[in-house]
């Protein structure tokens, strides 16, 4: 946990330095309060996913880059165990596993999400050009798009532009499991370091 807080603090500080934003400016650009940004940089806060998304969108970086360090070596063949990767950020009623973090050469990050019964999250617009791909593998998910909740049973998949308001919910009494691939627009305007 402290590793994750330390990484996040370091990431936010370094992104802020790169673009030379004061805390005031960063608060304006991300929509996260100056007080909260300060707490994050001092490792005093475990922010919610919504807050992390605001930071990622404000700085035009991937969500992955706030969750863990970039891989220190470039490999293509990788075996992961989902059970080792599942986290329950801020006890929000949702488990997230960052299976394949964002890498500039691939342009996407790959998550597994598990929504507890009754969980609902409304997501604000991500960075322009971000597209989400979802495959439901267990239960019945509902996705909010254009003001309508679209039901998606296990075995269904959807792709949508995520640079607009959208939402996820589990209206049932059983867990919902889905795979989420988030694709980011091309690198040029983005802050993250190019791969070595
Ligand atoms: Mn989203």
PDB file of C-alpha atoms and ligand atoms in Angstrom:
ATOM      1  CA  UNK A   1       0.000   0.000   0.000  1.00  0.00           C
ATOM      2  CA  UNK A   2       2.721   2.461   0.949  1.00  0.00           C
ATOM      3  CA  UNK A   3       4.592   1.559  -2.221  1.00  0.00           C
ATOM      4  CA  UNK A   4       1.531   2.506  -4.208  1.00  0.00           C
ATOM      5  CA  UNK A   5       1.124   5.783  -2.335  1.00  0.00           C
ATOM      6  CA  UNK A   6       4.806   6.550  -2.821  1.00  0.00           C
ATOM      7  CA  UNK A   7       4.621   5.790  -6.530  1.00  0.00           C
ATOM      8  CA  UNK A   8       1.536   7.985  -6.979  1.00  0.00           C
ATOM      9  CA  UNK A   9       3.143  10.856  -5.081  1.00  0.00           C
ATOM     10  CA  UNK A  10       6.262  10.608  -7.215  1.00  0.00           C
ATOM     11  CA  UNK A  11       4.278  10.386 -10.459  1.00  0.00           C
ATOM     12  CA  UNK A  12       2.131  13.432  -9.704  1.00  0.00           C
ATOM     13  CA  UNK A  13       5.130  15.467  -8.621  1.00  0.00           C
ATOM     14  CA  UNK A  14       7.097  14.566 -11.733  1.00  0.00           C
ATOM     15  CA  UNK A  15       4.221  15.253 -14.134  1.00  0.00           C
ATOM     16  CA  UNK A  16       3.578  18.577 -12.447  1.00  0.00           C
ATOM     17  CA  UNK A  17       7.236  19.488 -12.722  1.00  0.00           C
ATOM     18  CA  UNK A  18       7.390  18.528 -16.412  1.00  0.00           C
ATOM     19  CA  UNK A  19       4.635  20.938 -17.326  1.00  0.00           C
ATOM     20  CA  UNK A  20       5.693  23.457 -14.668  1.00  0.00           C
ATOM     21  CA  UNK A  21       2.269  23.694 -13.051  1.00  0.00           C
ATOM     22  CA  UNK A  22       1.801  25.098  -9.557  1.00  0.00           C
ATOM     23  CA  UNK A  23      -0.540  23.195  -7.265  1.00  0.00           C
ATOM     24  CA  UNK A  24      -3.160  25.853  -8.059  1.00  0.00           C
ATOM     25  CA  UNK A  25      -2.786  25.307 -11.783  1.00  0.00           C
ATOM     26  CA  UNK A  26      -2.806  21.502 -11.383  1.00  0.00           C
ATOM     27  CA  UNK A  27      -5.998  21.793  -9.328  1.00  0.00           C
ATOM     28  CA  UNK A  28      -7.631  23.817 -12.096  1.00  0.00           C
ATOM     29  CA  UNK A  29      -6.493  21.443 -14.853  1.00  0.00           C
ATOM     30  CA  UNK A  30      -7.481  18.231 -13.065  1.00  0.00           C
ATOM     31  CA  UNK A  31     -10.522  19.311 -11.082  1.00  0.00           C
ATOM     32  CA  UNK A  32      -8.919  17.811  -7.963  1.00  0.00           C
ATOM     33  CA  UNK A  33      -8.600  20.240  -5.048  1.00  0.00           C
ATOM     34  CA  UNK A  34      -5.257  21.748  -4.197  1.00  0.00           C
ATOM     35  CA  UNK A  35      -5.577  20.300  -0.684  1.00  0.00           C
ATOM     36  CA  UNK A  36      -6.131  16.798  -2.062  1.00  0.00           C
ATOM     37  CA  UNK A  37      -3.242  17.108  -4.529  1.00  0.00           C
ATOM     38  CA  UNK A  38      -1.018  18.213  -1.674  1.00  0.00           C
ATOM     39  CA  UNK A  39      -2.075  15.223   0.415  1.00  0.00           C
ATOM     40  CA  UNK A  40      -1.385  12.898  -2.513  1.00  0.00           C
ATOM     41  CA  UNK A  41       2.087  14.363  -3.026  1.00  0.00           C
ATOM     42  CA  UNK A  42       2.802  13.931   0.695  1.00  0.00           C
ATOM     43  CA  UNK A  43       1.536  10.318   0.567  1.00  0.00           C
ATOM     44  CA  UNK A  44      -1.233  11.173   2.998  1.00  0.00           C
ATOM     45  CA  UNK A  45      -4.150  10.102   0.847  1.00  0.00           C
ATOM     46  CA  UNK A  46      -5.395   6.975  -0.944  1.00  0.00           C
ATOM     47  CA  UNK A  47      -7.526   8.599  -3.608  1.00  0.00           C
ATOM     48  CA  UNK A  48     -10.563   7.039  -5.221  1.00  0.00           C
ATOM     49  CA  UNK A  49     -10.528   5.843  -8.828  1.00  0.00           C
ATOM     50  CA  UNK A  50     -12.510   8.936  -9.801  1.00  0.00           C
ATOM     51  CA  UNK A  51      -9.801  11.172  -8.393  1.00  0.00           C
ATOM     52  CA  UNK A  52      -7.086   9.163 -10.137  1.00  0.00           C
ATOM     53  CA  UNK A  53      -8.972   9.494 -13.407  1.00  0.00           C
ATOM     54  CA  UNK A  54      -9.234  13.266 -12.979  1.00  0.00           C
ATOM     55  CA  UNK A  55      -5.481  13.435 -12.484  1.00  0.00           C
ATOM     56  CA  UNK A  56      -4.774  11.175 -15.468  1.00  0.00           C
ATOM     57  CA  UNK A  57      -7.097  13.189 -17.704  1.00  0.00           C
ATOM     58  CA  UNK A  58      -5.772  16.560 -16.501  1.00  0.00           C
ATOM     59  CA  UNK A  59      -2.165  15.590 -17.201  1.00  0.00           C
ATOM     60  CA  UNK A  60      -2.973  13.530 -20.340  1.00  0.00           C
ATOM     61  CA  UNK A  61      -1.378  10.380 -18.958  1.00  0.00           C
ATOM     62  CA  UNK A  62      -2.648   6.820 -18.597  1.00  0.00           C
ATOM     63  CA  UNK A  63      -4.370   5.591 -15.461  1.00  0.00           C
ATOM     64  CA  UNK A  64      -1.719   2.841 -15.277  1.00  0.00           C
ATOM     65  CA  UNK A  65       1.071   5.350 -14.879  1.00  0.00           C
ATOM     66  CA  UNK A  66      -0.498   6.514 -11.600  1.00  0.00           C
ATOM     67  CA  UNK A  67      -0.989   2.982 -10.302  1.00  0.00           C
ATOM     68  CA  UNK A  68       2.444   1.495 -10.779  1.00  0.00           C
ATOM     69  CA  UNK A  69       5.882   2.204 -12.224  1.00  0.00           C
ATOM     70  CA  UNK A  70       6.400   1.623 -15.932  1.00  0.00           C
ATOM     71  CA  UNK A  71       7.899  -1.801 -16.649  1.00  0.00           C
ATOM     72  CA  UNK A  72      11.660  -1.561 -16.395  1.00  0.00           C
ATOM     73  CA  UNK A  73      12.340  -3.870 -19.280  1.00  0.00           C
ATOM     74  CA  UNK A  74      10.623  -4.405 -22.580  1.00  0.00           C
ATOM     75  CA  UNK A  75       9.261  -7.890 -23.054  1.00  0.00           C
ATOM     76  CA  UNK A  76       6.392  -9.168 -25.099  1.00  0.00           C
ATOM     77  CA  UNK A  77       5.803 -12.567 -23.549  1.00  0.00           C
ATOM     78  CA  UNK A  78       4.368 -12.222 -20.054  1.00  0.00           C
ATOM     79  CA  UNK A  79       2.382 -14.485 -17.785  1.00  0.00           C
ATOM     80  CA  UNK A  80       0.283 -12.888 -15.053  1.00  0.00           C
ATOM     81  CA  UNK A  81      -1.834 -14.296 -12.242  1.00  0.00           C
ATOM     82  CA  UNK A  82      -4.982 -12.240 -11.823  1.00  0.00           C
ATOM     83  CA  UNK A  83      -5.386 -13.265  -8.225  1.00  0.00           C
ATOM     84  CA  UNK A  84      -2.114 -11.498  -7.388  1.00  0.00           C
ATOM     85  CA  UNK A  85      -3.187  -8.319  -9.143  1.00  0.00           C
ATOM     86  CA  UNK A  86      -6.669  -7.703  -7.747  1.00  0.00           C
ATOM     87  CA  UNK A  87      -6.994  -4.614  -5.547  1.00  0.00           C
ATOM     88  CA  UNK A  88      -9.888  -2.955  -3.828  1.00  0.00           C
ATOM     89  CA  UNK A  89      -9.125   0.739  -4.224  1.00  0.00           C
ATOM     90  CA  UNK A  90     -10.563   2.845  -1.401  1.00  0.00           C
ATOM     91  CA  UNK A  91     -13.022   0.017  -0.670  1.00  0.00           C
ATOM     92  CA  UNK A  92     -15.313   1.314  -3.335  1.00  0.00           C
ATOM     93  CA  UNK A  93     -17.249  -1.861  -3.956  1.00  0.00           C
ATOM     94  CA  UNK A  94     -15.128  -2.739  -6.913  1.00  0.00           C
ATOM     95  CA  UNK A  95     -11.988  -4.776  -7.454  1.00  0.00           C
ATOM     96  CA  UNK A  96      -9.503  -3.762 -10.129  1.00  0.00           C
ATOM     97  CA  UNK A  97      -6.665  -5.816 -11.545  1.00  0.00           C
ATOM     98  CA  UNK A  98      -4.232  -3.980 -13.787  1.00  0.00           C
ATOM     99  CA  UNK A  99      -3.245  -6.936 -15.930  1.00  0.00           C
ATOM    100  CA  UNK A 100      -1.210  -5.218 -18.641  1.00  0.00           C
ATOM    101  CA  UNK A 101      -0.233  -1.638 -17.786  1.00  0.00           C
ATOM    102  CA  UNK A 102      -0.073   1.069 -20.394  1.00  0.00           C
ATOM    103  CA  UNK A 103       3.027   1.066 -22.562  1.00  0.00           C
ATOM    104  CA  UNK A 104       3.585   3.692 -25.261  1.00  0.00           C
ATOM    105  CA  UNK A 105       4.352   1.075 -27.917  1.00  0.00           C
ATOM    106  CA  UNK A 106       0.958  -0.583 -27.365  1.00  0.00           C
ATOM    107  CA  UNK A 107      -1.194   2.426 -26.514  1.00  0.00           C
ATOM    108  CA  UNK A 108      -3.579   0.541 -24.238  1.00  0.00           C
ATOM    109  CA  UNK A 109      -4.008  -0.730 -20.713  1.00  0.00           C
ATOM    110  CA  UNK A 110      -5.902  -3.900 -19.826  1.00  0.00           C
ATOM    111  CA  UNK A 111      -7.911  -4.336 -16.622  1.00  0.00           C
ATOM    112  CA  UNK A 112     -10.175  -6.892 -15.060  1.00  0.00           C
ATOM    113  CA  UNK A 113     -12.947  -5.332 -12.980  1.00  0.00           C
ATOM    114  CA  UNK A 114     -15.247  -7.013 -10.489  1.00  0.00           C
ATOM    115  CA  UNK A 115     -18.299  -5.054  -9.377  1.00  0.00           C
ATOM    116  CA  UNK A 116     -19.988  -6.022  -6.118  1.00  0.00           C
ATOM    117  CA  UNK A 117     -23.787  -6.236  -6.012  1.00  0.00           C
ATOM    118  CA  UNK A 118     -25.386  -2.802  -6.256  1.00  0.00           C
ATOM    119  CA  UNK A 119     -22.155  -1.002  -7.151  1.00  0.00           C
ATOM    120  CA  UNK A 120     -22.481   1.976  -9.468  1.00  0.00           C
ATOM    121  CA  UNK A 121     -19.906   4.422 -10.775  1.00  0.00           C
ATOM    122  CA  UNK A 122     -20.371   7.395 -13.052  1.00  0.00           C
ATOM    123  CA  UNK A 123     -17.202   8.341 -14.908  1.00  0.00           C
ATOM    124  CA  UNK A 124     -16.556  11.806 -16.265  1.00  0.00           C
ATOM    125  CA  UNK A 125     -15.036  12.253 -19.728  1.00  0.00           C
ATOM    126  CA  UNK A 126     -11.562  10.838 -20.180  1.00  0.00           C
ATOM    127  CA  UNK A 127      -8.963  12.499 -22.382  1.00  0.00           C
ATOM    128  CA  UNK A 128     -10.152  13.216 -25.933  1.00  0.00           C
ATOM    129  CA  UNK A 129      -9.776  10.116 -28.116  1.00  0.00           C
ATOM    130  CA  UNK A 130      -9.840   7.542 -25.311  1.00  0.00           C
ATOM    131  CA  UNK A 131     -11.856   4.443 -26.284  1.00  0.00           C
ATOM    132  CA  UNK A 132     -12.986   1.683 -23.919  1.00  0.00           C
ATOM    133  CA  UNK A 133     -13.526  -1.959 -24.908  1.00  0.00           C
ATOM    134  CA  UNK A 134     -15.461  -4.175 -22.515  1.00  0.00           C
ATOM    135  CA  UNK A 135     -16.093  -7.920 -22.518  1.00  0.00           C
ATOM    136  CA  UNK A 136     -18.434  -9.209 -19.820  1.00  0.00           C
ATOM    137  CA  UNK A 137     -17.359 -12.622 -18.557  1.00  0.00           C
ATOM    138  CA  UNK A 138     -19.660 -13.100 -15.569  1.00  0.00           C
ATOM    139  CA  UNK A 139     -23.010 -11.680 -14.455  1.00  0.00           C
ATOM    140  CA  UNK A 140     -24.977  -8.815 -15.879  1.00  0.00           C
ATOM    141  CA  UNK A 141     -23.324  -5.431 -16.320  1.00  0.00           C
ATOM    142  CA  UNK A 142     -25.030  -2.190 -17.250  1.00  0.00           C
ATOM    143  CA  UNK A 143     -23.190   0.615 -19.056  1.00  0.00           C
ATOM    144  CA  UNK A 144     -24.425   4.198 -19.112  1.00  0.00           C
ATOM    145  CA  UNK A 145     -24.116   5.818 -22.527  1.00  0.00           C
ATOM    146  CA  UNK A 146     -26.057   8.790 -23.871  1.00  0.00           C
ATOM    147  CA  UNK A 147     -28.214   8.739 -20.763  1.00  0.00           C
ATOM    148  CA  UNK A 148     -29.303   5.095 -21.145  1.00  0.00           C
ATOM    149  CA  UNK A 149     -28.202   2.091 -19.113  1.00  0.00           C
ATOM    150  CA  UNK A 150     -27.384  -0.650 -21.634  1.00  0.00           C
ATOM    151  CA  UNK A 151     -27.651  -4.189 -20.251  1.00  0.00           C
ATOM    152  CA  UNK A 152     -24.739  -6.471 -21.148  1.00  0.00           C
ATOM    153  CA  UNK A 153     -24.891 -10.098 -20.106  1.00  0.00           C
ATOM    154  CA  UNK A 154     -21.873 -12.366 -19.880  1.00  0.00           C
ATOM    155  CA  UNK A 155     -20.715 -13.085 -23.407  1.00  0.00           C
ATOM    156  CA  UNK A 156     -21.455  -9.564 -24.661  1.00  0.00           C
ATOM    157  CA  UNK A 157     -18.890  -6.963 -25.607  1.00  0.00           C
ATOM    158  CA  UNK A 158     -19.052  -3.244 -26.250  1.00  0.00           C
ATOM    159  CA  UNK A 159     -16.698  -0.551 -27.505  1.00  0.00           C
ATOM    160  CA  UNK A 160     -17.422   3.121 -26.922  1.00  0.00           C
ATOM    161  CA  UNK A 161     -15.815   6.553 -27.000  1.00  0.00           C
ATOM    162  CA  UNK A 162     -14.987   7.344 -23.382  1.00  0.00           C
ATOM    163  CA  UNK A 163     -14.276  11.052 -23.859  1.00  0.00           C
ATOM    164  CA  UNK A 164     -17.793  11.729 -22.612  1.00  0.00           C
ATOM    165  CA  UNK A 165     -19.748  10.915 -19.489  1.00  0.00           C
ATOM    166  CA  UNK A 166     -20.324   7.184 -19.001  1.00  0.00           C
ATOM    167  CA  UNK A 167     -21.054   4.768 -16.180  1.00  0.00           C
ATOM    168  CA  UNK A 168     -20.862   1.188 -14.951  1.00  0.00           C
ATOM    169  CA  UNK A 169     -23.242  -0.565 -12.568  1.00  0.00           C
ATOM    170  CA  UNK A 170     -24.167  -3.942 -11.211  1.00  0.00           C
ATOM    171  CA  UNK A 171     -27.913  -3.934 -10.599  1.00  0.00           C
ATOM    172  CA  UNK A 172     -27.936  -7.600  -9.539  1.00  0.00           C
ATOM    173  CA  UNK A 173     -27.246  -9.470  -6.303  1.00  0.00           C
ATOM    174  CA  UNK A 174     -24.249 -11.332  -7.751  1.00  0.00           C
ATOM    175  CA  UNK A 175     -20.772 -10.182  -8.728  1.00  0.00           C
ATOM    176  CA  UNK A 176     -20.169  -8.894 -12.228  1.00  0.00           C
ATOM    177  CA  UNK A 177     -16.803  -9.556 -13.863  1.00  0.00           C
ATOM    178  CA  UNK A 178     -15.595  -7.833 -17.007  1.00  0.00           C
ATOM    179  CA  UNK A 179     -12.420  -7.232 -19.006  1.00  0.00           C
ATOM    180  CA  UNK A 180     -11.646  -3.619 -19.893  1.00  0.00           C
ATOM    181  CA  UNK A 181      -9.172  -2.476 -22.526  1.00  0.00           C
ATOM    182  CA  UNK A 182      -8.625   1.281 -22.524  1.00  0.00           C
ATOM    183  CA  UNK A 183      -7.014   2.636 -25.658  1.00  0.00           C
ATOM    184  CA  UNK A 184      -5.344   6.048 -25.598  1.00  0.00           C
ATOM    185  CA  UNK A 185      -4.773   8.459 -28.468  1.00  0.00           C
ATOM    186  CA  UNK A 186      -1.291   8.547 -29.955  1.00  0.00           C
ATOM    187  CA  UNK A 187       1.695   9.623 -27.960  1.00  0.00           C
ATOM    188  CA  UNK A 188       2.697  13.017 -29.362  1.00  0.00           C
ATOM    189  CA  UNK A 189       0.825  15.268 -26.975  1.00  0.00           C
ATOM    190  CA  UNK A 190       1.339  13.019 -23.979  1.00  0.00           C
ATOM    191  CA  UNK A 191       3.688  13.358 -21.068  1.00  0.00           C
ATOM    192  CA  UNK A 192       4.780   9.843 -20.367  1.00  0.00           C
ATOM    193  CA  UNK A 193       8.357   8.959 -21.118  1.00  0.00           C
ATOM    194  CA  UNK A 194       8.997   7.161 -24.348  1.00  0.00           C
ATOM    195  CA  UNK A 195      10.064   3.591 -23.916  1.00  0.00           C
ATOM    196  CA  UNK A 196      13.806   2.974 -23.810  1.00  0.00           C
TER     197      UNK A 196
HETATM  198 MN1  LIG B   1     -14.082   5.032 -17.985  1.00  0.00          MN
END
